[in-house]
Short mmCIF file of C-alpha atoms in Angstrom, two decimals:
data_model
loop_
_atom_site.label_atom_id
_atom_site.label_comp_id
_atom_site.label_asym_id
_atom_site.label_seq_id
_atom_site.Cartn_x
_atom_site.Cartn_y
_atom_site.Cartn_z
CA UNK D 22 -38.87 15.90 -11.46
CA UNK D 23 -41.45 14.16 -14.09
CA UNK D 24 -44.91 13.73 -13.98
CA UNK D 25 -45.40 9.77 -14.50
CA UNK D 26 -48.28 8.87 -16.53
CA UNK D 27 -49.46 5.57 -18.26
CA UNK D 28 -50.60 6.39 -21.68
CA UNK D 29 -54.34 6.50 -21.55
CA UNK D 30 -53.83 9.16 -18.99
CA UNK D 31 -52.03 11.40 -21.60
CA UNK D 32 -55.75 11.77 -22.96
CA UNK D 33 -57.62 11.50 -19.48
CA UNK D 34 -55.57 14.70 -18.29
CA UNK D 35 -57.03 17.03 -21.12
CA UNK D 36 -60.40 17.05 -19.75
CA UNK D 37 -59.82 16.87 -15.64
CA UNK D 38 -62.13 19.26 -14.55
CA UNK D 39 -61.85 18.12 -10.67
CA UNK D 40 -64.12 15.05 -10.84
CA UNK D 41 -62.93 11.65 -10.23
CA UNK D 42 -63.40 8.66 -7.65
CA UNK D 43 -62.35 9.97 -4.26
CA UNK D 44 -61.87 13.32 -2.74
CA UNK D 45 -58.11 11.69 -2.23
CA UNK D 46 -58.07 10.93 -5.96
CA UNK D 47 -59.34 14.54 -6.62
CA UNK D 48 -57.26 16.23 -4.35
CA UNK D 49 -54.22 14.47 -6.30
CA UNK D 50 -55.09 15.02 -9.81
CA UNK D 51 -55.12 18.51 -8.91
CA UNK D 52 -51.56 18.84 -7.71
CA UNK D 53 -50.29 16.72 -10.71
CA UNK D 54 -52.61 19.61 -13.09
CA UNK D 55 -50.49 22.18 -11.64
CA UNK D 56 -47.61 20.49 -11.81
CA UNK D 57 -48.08 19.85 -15.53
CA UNK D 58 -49.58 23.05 -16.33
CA UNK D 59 -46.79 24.58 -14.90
CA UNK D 60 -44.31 22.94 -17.54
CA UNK D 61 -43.08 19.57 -15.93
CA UNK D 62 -42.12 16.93 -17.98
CA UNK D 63 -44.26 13.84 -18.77
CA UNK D 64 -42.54 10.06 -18.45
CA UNK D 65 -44.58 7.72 -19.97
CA UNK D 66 -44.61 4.29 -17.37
CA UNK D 67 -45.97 0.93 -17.55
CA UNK D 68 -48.67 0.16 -15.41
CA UNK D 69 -49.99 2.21 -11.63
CA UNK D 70 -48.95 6.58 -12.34
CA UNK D 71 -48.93 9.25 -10.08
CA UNK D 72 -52.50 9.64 -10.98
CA UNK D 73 -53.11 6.46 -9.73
CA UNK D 74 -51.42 6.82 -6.39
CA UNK D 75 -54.39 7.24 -4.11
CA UNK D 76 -56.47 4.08 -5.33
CA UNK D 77 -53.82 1.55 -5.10
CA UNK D 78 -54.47 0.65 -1.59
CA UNK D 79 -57.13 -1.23 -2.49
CA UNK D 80 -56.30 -4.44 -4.10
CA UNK D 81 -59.17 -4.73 -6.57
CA UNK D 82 -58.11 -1.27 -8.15
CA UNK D 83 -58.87 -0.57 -11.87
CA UNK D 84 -55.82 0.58 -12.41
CA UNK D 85 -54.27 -3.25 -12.52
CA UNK D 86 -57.26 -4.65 -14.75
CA UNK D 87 -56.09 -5.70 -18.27
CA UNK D 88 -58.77 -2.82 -19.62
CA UNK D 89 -56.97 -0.75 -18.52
CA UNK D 90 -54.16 -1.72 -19.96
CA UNK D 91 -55.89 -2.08 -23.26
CA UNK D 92 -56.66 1.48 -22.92
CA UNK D 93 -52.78 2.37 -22.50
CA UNK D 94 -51.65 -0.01 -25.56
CA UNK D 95 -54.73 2.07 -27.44
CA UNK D 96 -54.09 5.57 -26.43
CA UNK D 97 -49.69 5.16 -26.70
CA UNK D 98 -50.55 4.17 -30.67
CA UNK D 99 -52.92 7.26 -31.42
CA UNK D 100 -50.51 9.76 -29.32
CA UNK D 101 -47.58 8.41 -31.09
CA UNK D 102 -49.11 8.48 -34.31
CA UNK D 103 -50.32 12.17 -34.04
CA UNK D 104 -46.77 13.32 -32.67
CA UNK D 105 -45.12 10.76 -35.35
CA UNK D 106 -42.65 9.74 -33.12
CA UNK D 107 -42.20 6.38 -31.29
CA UNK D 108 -43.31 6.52 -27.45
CA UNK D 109 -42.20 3.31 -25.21
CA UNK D 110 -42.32 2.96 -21.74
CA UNK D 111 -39.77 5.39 -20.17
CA UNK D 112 -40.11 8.00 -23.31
CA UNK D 113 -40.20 11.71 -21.68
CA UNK D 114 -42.04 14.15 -23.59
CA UNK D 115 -42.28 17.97 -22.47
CA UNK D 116 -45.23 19.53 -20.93
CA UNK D 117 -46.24 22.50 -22.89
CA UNK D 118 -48.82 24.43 -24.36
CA UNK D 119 -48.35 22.90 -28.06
CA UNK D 120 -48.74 19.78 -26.81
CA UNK D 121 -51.87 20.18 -24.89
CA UNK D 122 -53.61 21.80 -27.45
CA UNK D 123 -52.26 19.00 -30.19
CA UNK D 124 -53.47 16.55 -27.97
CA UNK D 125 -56.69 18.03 -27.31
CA UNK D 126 -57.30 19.18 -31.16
CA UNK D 127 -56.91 15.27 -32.12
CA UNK D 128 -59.07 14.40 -28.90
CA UNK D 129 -61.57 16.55 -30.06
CA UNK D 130 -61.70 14.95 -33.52
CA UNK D 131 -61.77 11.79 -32.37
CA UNK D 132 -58.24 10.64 -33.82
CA UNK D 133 -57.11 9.83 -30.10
CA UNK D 134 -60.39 8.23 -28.38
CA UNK D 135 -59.50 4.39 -28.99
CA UNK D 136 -58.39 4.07 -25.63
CA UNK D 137 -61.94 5.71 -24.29
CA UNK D 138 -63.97 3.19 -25.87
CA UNK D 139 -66.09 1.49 -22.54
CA UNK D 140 -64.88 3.84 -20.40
CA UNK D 141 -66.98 5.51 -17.23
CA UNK D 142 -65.92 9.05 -18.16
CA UNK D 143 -66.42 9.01 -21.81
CA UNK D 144 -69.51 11.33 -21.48
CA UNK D 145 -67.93 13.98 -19.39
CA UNK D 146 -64.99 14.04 -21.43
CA UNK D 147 -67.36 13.97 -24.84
CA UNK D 148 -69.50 17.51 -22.78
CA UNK D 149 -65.73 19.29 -21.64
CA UNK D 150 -64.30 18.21 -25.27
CA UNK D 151 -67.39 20.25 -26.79
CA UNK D 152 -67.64 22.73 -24.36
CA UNK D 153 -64.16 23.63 -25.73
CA UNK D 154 -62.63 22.02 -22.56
CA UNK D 155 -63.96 24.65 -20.54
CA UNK D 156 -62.78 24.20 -16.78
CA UNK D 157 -59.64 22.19 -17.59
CA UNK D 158 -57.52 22.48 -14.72
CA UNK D 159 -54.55 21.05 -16.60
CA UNK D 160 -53.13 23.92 -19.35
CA UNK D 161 -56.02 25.75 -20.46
CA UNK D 162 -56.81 25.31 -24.40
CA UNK D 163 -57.02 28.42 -26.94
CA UNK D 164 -58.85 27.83 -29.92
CA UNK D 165 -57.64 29.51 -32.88
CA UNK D 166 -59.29 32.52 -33.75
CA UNK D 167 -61.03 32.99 -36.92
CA UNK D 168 -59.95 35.68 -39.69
CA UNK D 169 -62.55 37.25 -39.08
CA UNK D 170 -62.16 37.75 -34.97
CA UNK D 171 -58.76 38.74 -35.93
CA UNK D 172 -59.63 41.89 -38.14
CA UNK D 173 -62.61 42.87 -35.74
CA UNK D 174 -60.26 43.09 -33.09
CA UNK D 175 -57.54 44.95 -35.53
CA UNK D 176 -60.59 47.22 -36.38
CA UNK D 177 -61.23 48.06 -32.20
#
């Protein structure tokens, strides 16, 4: 099985900390983490994801607003750019620790944040980006260590 995601959720995924806009929403998001933490491959869709699932009953949903498909045409040309690769609608792209931390490197540095421009969540994900995504339920992130934290623990 694949995890189907629209593009701007590529970027919304590295900072999920278990907040969103229903417990339903939440509770979702949180099997999806595990499922991608856990090494299942991405398909990139067009349009409503898995993520999405639990809002669509209601017909006035975000998730069919033409924002929010800015967002997606935003965050598929910074993602593609940073893995220099083309991504399209249907692309699948493995779930793994080197892409997480990729993704959330560039996230951090603002090379992938187009898409967030506007966006409700921007300041949590700005705090969990410099918190060192801290609480991330999807793939935790491992910053490199330093030279220096190297040969201190070499020296233990």
């Amino acid at each position: 099985m694949t995890v189907r995601l629209r593009p701007h959720h590529l970027l919304c995924m590295l900072t999920f900390v278990g907040e969103g806009y229903s417990p339903a929403f939440v509770a979702n998001y949180r099997r999806l983490a595990g499922r991608l933490s856990a090494g299942e491959p991405i398909e990139i869709v067009s349009g409503p994801d898995d993520i999405c699932a639990p809002l669509l009953s209601d017909e006035d949903a975000h998730c069919f607003g033409a924002s929010v498909a800015g967002r997606d045409a935003a965050a598929l040309a910074d993602i593609a750019r940073l893995l220099g690769r083309e991504l399209e609608t249907g692309a699948v792209i493995a779930s793994d620790q080197a892409l997480f931390e990729k993704l959330r490197r560039a996230f951090s540095a603002g090379v992938t944040r187009h898409a967030c421009t506007g966006c409700e969540w921007s300041s949590l994900c700005d705090r969990i980006a410099g918190e060192e995504y801290k609480g991330a339920l999807v793939m935790k992130f491992s910053r490199p260590e330093t030279a220096k934290e190297t040969s201190a623990r070499r020296r233990a």
